[in-house]
Coordinates of C-alpha atoms in Angstrom, one line a residue:
Chain L
M1 CA -10.1 6.8 31.2
S2 CA -13.2 5.7 29.7
R3 CA -15.9 4.2 31.3
T4 CA -14.9 0.3 31.8
G5 CA -11.8 1.2 32.4
I6 CA -13.1 3.1 35.8
V7 CA -15.5 0.2 36.5
V8 CA -12.5 -2.2 36.2
F9 CA -10.6 -0.1 38.0
L10 CA -13.2 0.2 41.2
V11 CA -13.6 -3.3 40.8
V12 CA -9.9 -4.2 41.6
C13 CA -10.0 -1.7 44.3
V14 CA -13.3 -3.8 46.1
L15 CA -11.3 -6.9 45.9
F16 CA -8.3 -6.2 47.1
V17 CA -9.6 -4.1 50.4
V18 CA -12.0 -7.6 50.5
S19 CA -9.2 -10.1 50.5
W20 CA -6.5 -8.3 52.6
V21 CA -9.6 -7.8 55.3
V22 CA -9.6 -11.7 54.7
K23 CA -6.3 -12.6 55.0
A24 CA -5.4 -10.2 58.1
G25 CA -8.5 -11.8 59.1
T26 CA -7.2 -15.2 59.4
G27 CA -3.5 -13.9 59.9
D28 CA -1.7 -14.9 63.0
P29 CA -2.9 -12.2 66.1
E30 CA 0.0 -12.4 67.8
G31 CA 2.2 -11.5 65.2
H32 CA 2.3 -8.7 62.1
Y33 CA -1.5 -9.6 60.4
I34 CA -2.2 -6.7 58.9
R35 CA 1.0 -6.0 57.0
D36 CA 1.2 -10.1 56.3
G37 CA -2.2 -9.1 54.7
F38 CA -1.5 -6.7 53.1
L39 CA 1.9 -8.3 51.5
V40 CA -0.2 -11.5 50.7
T41 CA -2.9 -9.6 49.0
F42 CA -0.1 -7.2 46.9
A43 CA 1.4 -10.2 45.8
A44 CA -1.3 -12.1 44.5
F45 CA -2.3 -8.7 42.6
L46 CA 1.0 -8.1 40.9
T47 CA 0.9 -12.0 40.2
L48 CA -2.7 -11.4 38.3
A49 CA -1.1 -8.0 36.6
I50 CA 1.0 -9.6 35.2
M51 CA -0.6 -12.7 33.8
S52 CA -3.1 -10.3 32.3
F53 CA -0.5 -9.1 29.7
M54 CA -1.9 -12.3 27.9
Y55 CA -4.9 -10.3 27.1
K56 CA -3.0 -7.2 26.2
D57 CA -1.0 -4.6 27.6
N58 CA -3.1 -3.0 30.3
P59 CA -2.6 -0.4 33.1
Y60 CA -2.2 -2.7 35.6
Y61 CA 0.9 -4.9 33.8
K62 CA 2.2 -1.3 33.5
F63 CA 1.7 -0.7 37.2
A64 CA 3.7 -3.6 38.0
E65 CA 6.3 -3.4 35.0
H66 CA 7.5 0.0 36.6
L67 CA 7.4 -0.8 40.1
F68 CA 9.5 -3.9 38.6
V69 CA 11.8 -0.9 37.7
G70 CA 11.8 1.1 40.8
V71 CA 12.1 -2.0 43.8
S72 CA 15.1 -3.9 41.9
A73 CA 16.9 -0.9 41.1
A74 CA 16.9 0.4 45.0
Y75 CA 17.0 -3.3 45.8
W76 CA 20.8 -3.7 44.5
M77 CA 21.9 -0.2 44.7
C78 CA 21.4 -1.2 48.8
L79 CA 22.9 -4.7 48.1
A80 CA 25.7 -3.1 46.7
F81 CA 26.2 -0.8 49.3
W82 CA 25.9 -2.6 52.3
S83 CA 27.8 -5.9 50.7
T84 CA 30.7 -4.0 48.9
L85 CA 31.1 -0.3 50.2
V86 CA 30.1 -1.2 54.1
G87 CA 31.3 -5.1 54.4
N88 CA 34.9 -5.0 52.8
L89 CA 35.4 -1.6 52.2
V90 CA 34.9 0.1 55.6
P91 CA 36.4 -2.1 57.6
R92 CA 39.8 -2.1 56.2
I93 CA 39.8 1.5 55.7
S94 CA 38.7 3.3 59.3
E95 CA 37.9 2.2 62.7
R96 CA 35.6 5.1 63.2
L97 CA 33.5 4.1 60.4
S98 CA 33.2 0.5 60.7
N99 CA 32.1 1.4 64.2
A100 CA 29.6 3.9 63.4
F101 CA 28.2 1.2 60.6
M102 CA 28.3 -1.5 63.0
V103 CA 31.1 -3.7 61.2
P104 CA 33.7 -5.5 62.8
H105 CA 37.2 -3.5 62.0
Q106 CA 40.2 -5.6 60.2
P107 CA 43.1 -3.1 61.2
G108 CA 45.4 -6.3 59.9
E109 CA 44.0 -5.3 56.6
Y110 CA 44.1 -1.7 56.7
N111 CA 45.4 -0.6 53.5
F112 CA 45.9 2.9 51.6
F113 CA 45.3 1.6 48.4
F114 CA 42.0 0.5 48.9
Y115 CA 41.4 4.6 49.0
I116 CA 42.4 4.9 45.3
P117 CA 38.9 3.0 43.9
V118 CA 36.9 5.1 46.2
I119 CA 38.7 8.0 44.2
L120 CA 38.1 6.3 40.8
G121 CA 34.4 5.9 41.8
I122 CA 34.1 9.6 43.1
L123 CA 35.8 10.6 39.3
L124 CA 33.3 8.2 37.5
L125 CA 30.3 9.9 39.3
M126 CA 31.8 13.1 37.1
R127 CA 29.8 11.7 34.4
L128 CA 26.5 13.3 35.7
S129 CA 28.1 16.6 35.1
P130 CA 27.8 18.3 31.8
K131 CA 31.6 19.5 31.1
G132 CA 34.0 17.3 33.4
G133 CA 32.5 14.1 32.2
W134 CA 35.0 13.0 29.9
I135 CA 37.5 12.0 33.5
S136 CA 34.8 9.1 33.8
R137 CA 36.4 7.9 31.0
W138 CA 39.4 6.9 33.3
P139 CA 37.6 4.7 35.8
L140 CA 36.1 2.8 33.0
A141 CA 39.3 2.4 31.1
F142 CA 40.7 1.0 34.3
I143 CA 37.3 -1.4 34.5
V144 CA 37.5 -2.3 30.6
G145 CA 41.3 -3.0 30.7
T146 CA 41.6 -4.7 33.6
T147 CA 38.0 -7.5 32.5
A148 CA 39.4 -6.8 28.5
G149 CA 43.0 -8.7 30.2
L150 CA 41.4 -11.0 32.6
N151 CA 38.4 -12.6 29.9
F152 CA 41.2 -13.1 27.1
V153 CA 42.6 -15.8 29.6
R154 CA 39.6 -17.2 31.1
Y155 CA 37.5 -17.4 28.2
L156 CA 40.1 -18.6 25.8
R157 CA 41.0 -21.5 28.8
S158 CA 37.7 -22.5 29.6
D159 CA 35.8 -21.8 26.1
F160 CA 39.0 -22.8 23.8
I161 CA 41.2 -25.2 25.4
N162 CA 39.4 -27.2 27.6
Q163 CA 36.5 -27.4 25.0
I164 CA 38.9 -29.2 22.8
N165 CA 41.0 -31.1 25.0
S166 CA 37.2 -33.0 26.5
T167 CA 36.7 -32.9 22.9
F168 CA 39.5 -35.6 22.1
L169 CA 37.9 -39.0 23.6
P170 CA 39.0 -42.5 22.8
L171 CA 36.3 -43.6 19.9
A172 CA 37.2 -47.0 20.4
V173 CA 37.0 -48.9 24.1
D174 CA 38.3 -52.3 25.1
W175 CA 37.1 -54.9 23.7
Q176 CA 35.8 -57.7 25.1
G177 CA 34.3 -59.8 22.9
F178 CA 30.7 -59.0 20.6
G179 CA 28.8 -60.7 23.6
H180 CA 28.9 -57.6 25.4
F181 CA 29.1 -55.5 23.2
F182 CA 26.0 -56.0 21.4
S183 CA 24.0 -56.1 24.3
N184 CA 23.9 -53.3 25.2
L185 CA 23.0 -51.5 22.0
S186 CA 20.6 -49.6 23.1
L187 CA 20.6 -45.7 24.5
N188 CA 19.1 -47.3 27.7
A189 CA 22.4 -48.6 29.2
T190 CA 25.6 -48.0 29.9
G191 CA 27.7 -50.8 27.8
Q192 CA 30.6 -50.5 25.2
F193 CA 28.6 -49.5 22.6
V194 CA 26.5 -46.8 24.3
A195 CA 30.5 -45.4 25.3
M196 CA 32.0 -45.6 22.0
F197 CA 28.6 -44.2 20.3
G198 CA 28.8 -41.1 22.5
N199 CA 32.3 -40.4 22.3
C200 CA 32.0 -40.8 18.7
V201 CA 29.0 -38.7 18.7
I202 CA 30.6 -35.9 20.7
F203 CA 33.5 -35.9 18.4
F204 CA 32.1 -35.8 15.0
G205 CA 29.2 -33.3 16.5
V206 CA 31.6 -31.2 17.6
L207 CA 33.9 -31.3 14.3
C208 CA 30.4 -31.0 12.2
G209 CA 29.5 -28.0 14.2
V210 CA 32.8 -26.2 14.3
I211 CA 32.6 -26.7 9.8
Y212 CA 28.8 -25.7 10.4
F213 CA 30.1 -22.1 12.2
F214 CA 33.7 -21.9 9.8
F215 CA 32.0 -18.8 6.9
S216 CA 35.3 -17.9 5.1
K217 CA 35.1 -21.6 3.2
E218 CA 32.0 -22.3 1.2
H219 CA 30.1 -25.1 2.1
T220 CA 29.8 -27.7 -0.7
G221 CA 31.5 -31.1 -1.5
W222 CA 32.4 -33.2 1.8
F223 CA 32.6 -29.8 3.5
G224 CA 29.3 -28.9 2.8
R225 CA 28.2 -32.7 4.2
A226 CA 30.0 -32.3 7.3
S227 CA 28.4 -28.6 8.0
R228 CA 25.0 -30.3 7.4
V229 CA 25.4 -32.9 9.9
G230 CA 26.6 -30.1 12.0
I231 CA 23.0 -28.4 11.7
W232 CA 21.9 -31.8 12.3
V233 CA 23.3 -32.2 15.9
L234 CA 22.1 -28.3 16.2
M235 CA 18.9 -28.7 15.8
I236 CA 18.7 -31.4 18.5
T237 CA 20.5 -28.8 21.0
F238 CA 18.1 -26.8 19.9
G239 CA 15.2 -29.3 20.3
A240 CA 17.0 -30.2 23.9
S241 CA 17.3 -26.7 24.7
F242 CA 13.6 -25.6 23.8
G243 CA 12.5 -28.9 26.0
Y244 CA 14.3 -28.2 29.0
T245 CA 13.1 -23.7 28.6
V246 CA 9.7 -24.2 28.9
M247 CA 9.4 -27.1 32.0
G248 CA 11.5 -24.5 33.7
R249 CA 9.2 -22.0 32.9
I250 CA 6.3 -24.0 33.6
S251 CA 7.6 -25.4 36.4
L252 CA 8.1 -21.6 37.3
L253 CA 4.1 -21.3 36.7
V254 CA 3.3 -23.8 38.9
G255 CA 4.5 -22.0 41.6
R256 CA 2.5 -19.1 40.8
L257 CA 0.0 -20.9 40.5
T258 CA 0.7 -22.6 43.7
F259 CA 0.9 -19.4 45.5
L260 CA -2.3 -17.8 44.0
L261 CA -4.6 -21.3 45.4
R262 CA -2.5 -22.0 48.2
D263 CA -1.2 -19.3 50.1
W264 CA -4.1 -16.3 48.8
L265 CA -7.2 -17.7 48.2
G266 CA -6.2 -21.0 50.7
I267 CA -8.2 -23.3 48.6
A268 CA -5.8 -26.2 47.8
S269 CA -3.2 -27.9 50.3
Chain U
M1 CA 44.5 13.7 27.8
K2 CA 40.6 13.4 26.9
R3 CA 40.9 10.2 24.8
Q4 CA 44.9 9.2 25.0
I5 CA 44.7 8.6 28.8
P6 CA 41.7 6.2 28.9
V7 CA 43.1 4.2 25.9
L8 CA 47.0 4.0 27.7
L9 CA 45.2 2.8 31.2
V10 CA 43.8 0.5 29.2
F11 CA 46.7 -1.0 28.0
A12 CA 48.7 -1.2 31.0
F13 CA 45.6 -3.0 33.3
G14 CA 44.3 -5.2 29.8
V15 CA 48.8 -6.4 29.5
F16 CA 48.7 -6.5 33.2
T17 CA 46.1 -8.7 34.1
L18 CA 46.5 -11.1 30.6
F19 CA 50.5 -11.5 32.0
Q20 CA 49.6 -12.1 35.9
F21 CA 48.3 -15.5 34.7
F22 CA 51.7 -16.6 33.2
V23 CA 53.3 -15.4 37.0
P24 CA 51.4 -17.4 39.8
H25 CA 54.1 -15.2 42.2
E26 CA 52.6 -14.4 45.3
S27 CA 53.4 -10.8 45.2
S28 CA 51.5 -11.1 41.6
E29 CA 48.4 -13.1 42.6
W30 CA 48.3 -9.9 46.2
V31 CA 47.8 -7.3 43.5
Y32 CA 45.8 -9.4 41.4
E33 CA 43.7 -9.6 44.1
F34 CA 43.6 -6.4 45.1
L35 CA 42.4 -5.1 41.4
L36 CA 39.4 -7.2 41.5
D37 CA 38.3 -5.5 44.9
W38 CA 38.6 -2.2 42.7
I39 CA 36.3 -3.4 40.4
L40 CA 33.4 -4.5 42.7
I41 CA 34.4 -1.1 44.7
I42 CA 33.9 1.4 41.9
G43 CA 31.1 -1.3 40.7
V44 CA 28.7 -0.1 43.0
F45 CA 29.4 3.8 42.3
A46 CA 28.9 3.0 38.4
M47 CA 25.4 1.4 40.1
A48 CA 24.6 5.2 41.8
V49 CA 25.0 6.4 38.4
G50 CA 22.5 3.9 36.7
I51 CA 20.3 5.3 39.8
W52 CA 20.7 9.0 38.9
S53 CA 20.0 8.1 35.6
L54 CA 17.0 6.2 36.3
F55 CA 16.0 9.3 38.4
R56 CA 16.6 11.7 35.4
V57 CA 14.9 9.8 32.5
S58 CA 12.5 9.4 34.6
V59 CA 11.3 13.0 35.8
E60 CA 12.1 14.2 32.2
K61 CA 9.5 11.9 31.5
I62 CA 7.1 14.0 33.3
K63 CA 8.0 17.1 32.9
T64 CA 7.4 17.0 29.1
R65 CA 4.3 14.8 30.0
K66 CA 5.4 11.9 27.4
S67 CA 2.6 9.0 26.7
G68 CA 2.7 6.9 30.3
W69 CA 4.8 9.8 32.1
G70 CA 2.1 8.9 35.0
Y71 CA 4.0 5.3 35.7
S72 CA 6.9 7.5 36.2
Y73 CA 5.7 8.2 39.6
I74 CA 5.4 4.3 40.5
T75 CA 8.8 3.7 39.3
L76 CA 10.7 7.1 41.8
G77 CA 8.3 6.3 44.4
S78 CA 9.1 2.5 44.6
L79 CA 12.8 3.5 43.9
I80 CA 12.8 6.0 47.1
A81 CA 10.3 3.9 49.4
M82 CA 13.0 0.8 48.7
M83 CA 15.8 2.9 49.5
V84 CA 14.6 3.9 52.7
F85 CA 13.7 0.2 53.5
G86 CA 17.2 -1.0 52.9
F87 CA 18.7 1.9 54.9
T88 CA 16.8 1.6 57.9
V89 CA 16.1 -1.1 60.7
R90 CA 13.4 -1.1 63.6
N91 CA 14.8 -2.1 66.5
G92 CA 12.0 -3.9 68.1
E93 CA 8.4 -5.3 68.0
A94 CA 6.6 -2.0 66.9
W95 CA 7.3 0.2 63.6
G96 CA 6.3 3.7 65.4
W97 CA 5.3 6.2 62.8
F98 CA 8.1 4.5 60.5
F99 CA 5.3 4.7 57.2
A100 CA 4.6 8.1 57.5
F101 CA 8.3 8.4 57.6
V102 CA 8.5 6.7 54.7
A103 CA 5.4 8.3 53.2
A104 CA 6.8 11.7 53.6
I105 CA 10.2 11.2 52.2
V106 CA 8.4 9.9 49.0
L107 CA 6.3 13.0 49.1
A108 CA 8.9 15.4 49.6
V109 CA 10.8 13.9 46.5
F110 CA 7.4 13.9 44.3
L111 CA 7.1 17.6 45.6
V112 CA 10.7 19.0 44.6
I113 CA 9.9 17.4 41.4
Q114 CA 6.9 19.5 41.0
A115 CA 8.2 22.4 41.6
V116 CA 11.2 21.6 39.1
I117 CA 8.1 21.4 36.4
D118 CA 6.2 23.8 37.8
R119 CA 8.1 27.0 37.5
G120 CA 5.5 29.4 38.5
K121 CA 4.2 27.4 41.8
A122 CA 7.7 26.7 42.8
Y123 CA 8.3 28.2 46.2
L124 CA 4.8 26.8 47.5
F125 CA 5.5 23.1 46.4
A126 CA 9.5 23.5 47.6
G127 CA 7.6 25.2 51.0
L128 CA 5.4 21.9 51.1
A129 CA 7.9 19.8 50.2
G130 CA 10.6 21.2 53.2
L131 CA 8.3 20.8 55.2
C132 CA 7.7 17.2 54.8
V133 CA 11.3 16.8 55.3
A134 CA 11.0 19.1 58.9
A135 CA 8.3 16.4 59.6
A136 CA 10.4 13.2 58.8
V137 CA 13.1 14.8 60.4
V138 CA 11.0 14.9 63.7
M139 CA 9.8 11.0 63.4
A140 CA 13.1 10.3 62.7
A141 CA 14.8 11.7 65.8
L142 CA 11.7 11.3 68.5
D143 CA 10.7 7.4 66.9
P144 CA 12.8 4.8 69.3
A145 CA 10.9 2.2 66.8
W146 CA 13.6 2.6 64.4
S147 CA 16.9 3.9 62.9
I148 CA 19.1 4.2 59.8
H149 CA 21.0 0.8 59.4
F150 CA 21.4 -2.8 57.6
Q151 CA 22.4 -5.5 59.7
T152 CA 22.5 -5.8 63.6
A153 CA 24.8 -8.1 65.6
E154 CA 21.3 -10.3 65.6
G155 CA 21.9 -10.2 61.6
L156 CA 19.3 -8.7 58.9
Q157 CA 16.7 -6.8 60.4
S158 CA 15.7 -4.9 57.3
T159 CA 12.6 -6.3 57.7
M160 CA 10.5 -4.4 55.1
F161 CA 13.5 -4.4 52.6
R162 CA 13.0 -8.4 52.7
A163 CA 9.4 -8.6 52.5
V164 CA 9.1 -6.2 49.5
F165 CA 12.0 -8.6 47.8
D166 CA 10.1 -12.2 49.0
Y167 CA 6.1 -10.1 48.2
T168 CA 7.2 -7.6 45.3
L169 CA 10.4 -8.4 42.9
I170 CA 10.0 -12.1 43.5
P171 CA 5.9 -12.6 41.9
I172 CA 6.9 -10.1 39.3
F173 CA 9.7 -11.4 38.0
A174 CA 8.4 -15.4 38.7
T175 CA 5.2 -14.6 36.9
M176 CA 7.0 -13.2 34.6
F177 CA 9.2 -15.8 33.3
S178 CA 6.0 -18.3 33.5
L179 CA 4.4 -16.0 30.6
L180 CA 7.0 -17.0 28.5
A181 CA 5.4 -20.6 29.1
F182 CA 2.6 -19.5 26.5
F183 CA 4.8 -17.5 24.1
I184 CA 6.9 -20.5 23.4
A185 CA 4.1 -22.5 23.9
S186 CA 2.6 -20.3 20.4
A187 CA 6.0 -20.1 18.8
A188 CA 6.7 -23.9 19.2
Y189 CA 3.4 -24.8 17.5
R190 CA 4.6 -22.6 14.0
A191 CA 8.5 -24.1 14.7
F192 CA 7.4 -27.8 15.0
R193 CA 5.2 -29.0 12.5
A194 CA 8.1 -31.9 10.8
R195 CA 8.3 -30.7 7.5
N196 CA 11.9 -31.6 7.2
L197 CA 14.6 -33.3 8.7
M198 CA 15.4 -30.9 10.7
A199 CA 12.5 -29.8 12.2
T200 CA 12.0 -33.8 13.0
L201 CA 14.5 -33.8 14.9
L202 CA 13.6 -30.7 17.2
L203 CA 10.9 -32.0 17.6
L204 CA 12.1 -35.1 18.8
A205 CA 14.6 -33.8 21.1
A206 CA 12.0 -31.1 22.8
L207 CA 9.4 -33.8 22.5
I208 CA 11.8 -36.2 24.4
V209 CA 13.1 -33.7 27.4
M210 CA 9.8 -32.7 28.1
S211 CA 8.5 -35.4 28.3
R212 CA 10.9 -36.5 30.6
F213 CA 10.1 -33.9 33.0
N214 CA 6.5 -34.4 32.6
P215 CA 5.6 -35.9 36.2
F216 CA 2.2 -37.7 34.5
L217 CA 3.8 -39.0 31.6
Q218 CA 7.1 -40.7 33.6
P219 CA 5.1 -43.1 35.4
I220 CA 3.4 -44.4 32.1
L221 CA 6.9 -43.9 29.9
G222 CA 9.3 -45.3 32.8
E223 CA 13.1 -45.2 33.1
Y224 CA 13.9 -45.1 29.0
V225 CA 12.3 -42.2 27.5
A226 CA 14.8 -40.4 31.3
K227 CA 17.6 -42.2 30.3
T228 CA 17.3 -41.2 26.8
S229 CA 16.5 -38.2 27.6
N230 CA 19.5 -37.4 29.9
W231 CA 21.8 -39.1 26.9
L232 CA 20.6 -36.2 24.1
M233 CA 21.1 -33.7 27.3
N234 CA 24.9 -34.9 27.9
V235 CA 26.5 -36.2 24.3
P236 CA 24.8 -34.9 21.3
N237 CA 23.4 -31.4 22.9
M238 CA 27.2 -31.1 24.5
A239 CA 28.7 -31.8 21.1
A240 CA 26.4 -28.7 19.7
Q241 CA 26.9 -26.5 23.1
R242 CA 31.1 -27.2 23.0
A243 CA 31.3 -25.8 19.1
I244 CA 29.3 -22.9 20.0
I245 CA 30.6 -22.3 23.4
M246 CA 34.5 -22.3 21.5
G247 CA 32.8 -19.8 18.7
V248 CA 31.9 -17.6 22.0
G249 CA 35.1 -17.8 23.7
L250 CA 37.4 -17.4 20.6
G251 CA 34.8 -14.1 19.8
I252 CA 35.4 -12.9 23.3
A253 CA 39.1 -13.2 23.0
A254 CA 39.3 -11.6 20.1
T255 CA 37.5 -8.1 21.2
A256 CA 39.1 -8.3 24.5
L257 CA 42.8 -8.3 22.5
K258 CA 40.9 -5.6 20.2
V259 CA 39.9 -3.4 23.5
V260 CA 43.3 -4.0 24.9
L261 CA 45.4 -3.3 22.1
G262 CA 43.2 0.2 21.8
I263 CA 41.6 -0.7 18.4
E264 CA 38.3 -0.9 20.0
R265 CA 37.1 2.5 21.6
G266 CA 33.8 2.1 22.0
Y267 CA 33.6 2.6 25.9
M268 CA 34.5 5.8 25.7
G269 CA 31.3 6.7 23.9
K270 CA 31.4 9.9 21.5
G271 CA 33.1 13.7 22.4

């Protein structure tokens, strides 16, 4: 480690301890103020460590990154164990185990077949064995087969048939005279013009978008022109999605800054 | 046996779940619900395989002294500590020897890793690890402040598990995503120059949507921008999204069919 690195490390350590002491000192004397002071300081340190990546990759960022990997892996493992194995499986297979884990036993739902996924799960653990790894393909085949069958029907219905169904909209709405039609020309309004225009944009937008993604025919002539309109519609979508994403990320940033300024430093209300 | 049985299993379960949709009978739906539960249960075991893999990769990195090997101790330490937090609950207000117990467990694992790496001093490290485990067992047996559980009748009592989630995972996760705002902004500077019609459409759509969510601009621009932005999101945006979704849906259905029919066998790996 370079001399600058050591100095920065010492400064960070001192600031951490000072912050911990100050936060613990201002905490609730009735509660766990030492632990709470540490947690708030640690959260602020992690926030600043991740933000330091904007300058360049550094040991503090790497620390936070590796911590995240370990903590999140254990978090999901514990949740899966307690909610799926203990919450759903144990009450259905054994009263003794249910009592041990303090979950209510469900004798009405007892089923011998619930032992099968346990056996398949144990077979999956054979993947860790250098010689018996091939056995883990059986539970994997079960998951892959079942998911493939489910996805085939689910996605064909929701992402294909239902989308086509929703695209075929009436392009002309009930005519109520020129006055009604032209009084609502703006996108700001909700009149006949906007409804008709919106339905046309959806129908022709989907059609042109699909044409753009159809590569089995050369994009020339009317097909090429339709494909070009498809790109325009896609560009509007990408722009709108971009704007939406940016604002979402900025709201997260505001949240983190609020935490640093209000919860940690206490300088903003 | 090694390759044929998995293909047969995929075909059998794939065809069953595929046709199950067309047979809305009580017994077929019962089997369907059953299969969904099975997938969830097997998934937990798959997660255990993943955790073990992470553990092995980290130990291997320490063993071979690859670049950044020291950070693997952070990963392993946090993994084990969070596991302990996830399997213990506090019984009263006091913490007792809980944090010493967690430290002893983490230290024991580190010493075992060191024993595996340094064969010359394996007995020394293994002995020290044994001492740490013994200390942890004594603390677990004698300390009434906490016990091995996750949830009690009063609800989730694993306060450290919840605290680590609130004060470690959430800050890292939120800050990582918020950082993307800066990177997106620099990408936008390059992409958003109105050089042609397509770039102009991209720029205008993004500006309108961003103005709609900007609290400073909203009083100036009024309701018009909000409504136009809503129209952009609900009409042209939906049209293009629909075209993309239809392609994705067809792709997923085709891939699923290839898997069920045994044409696509990538899930089996090599060997």
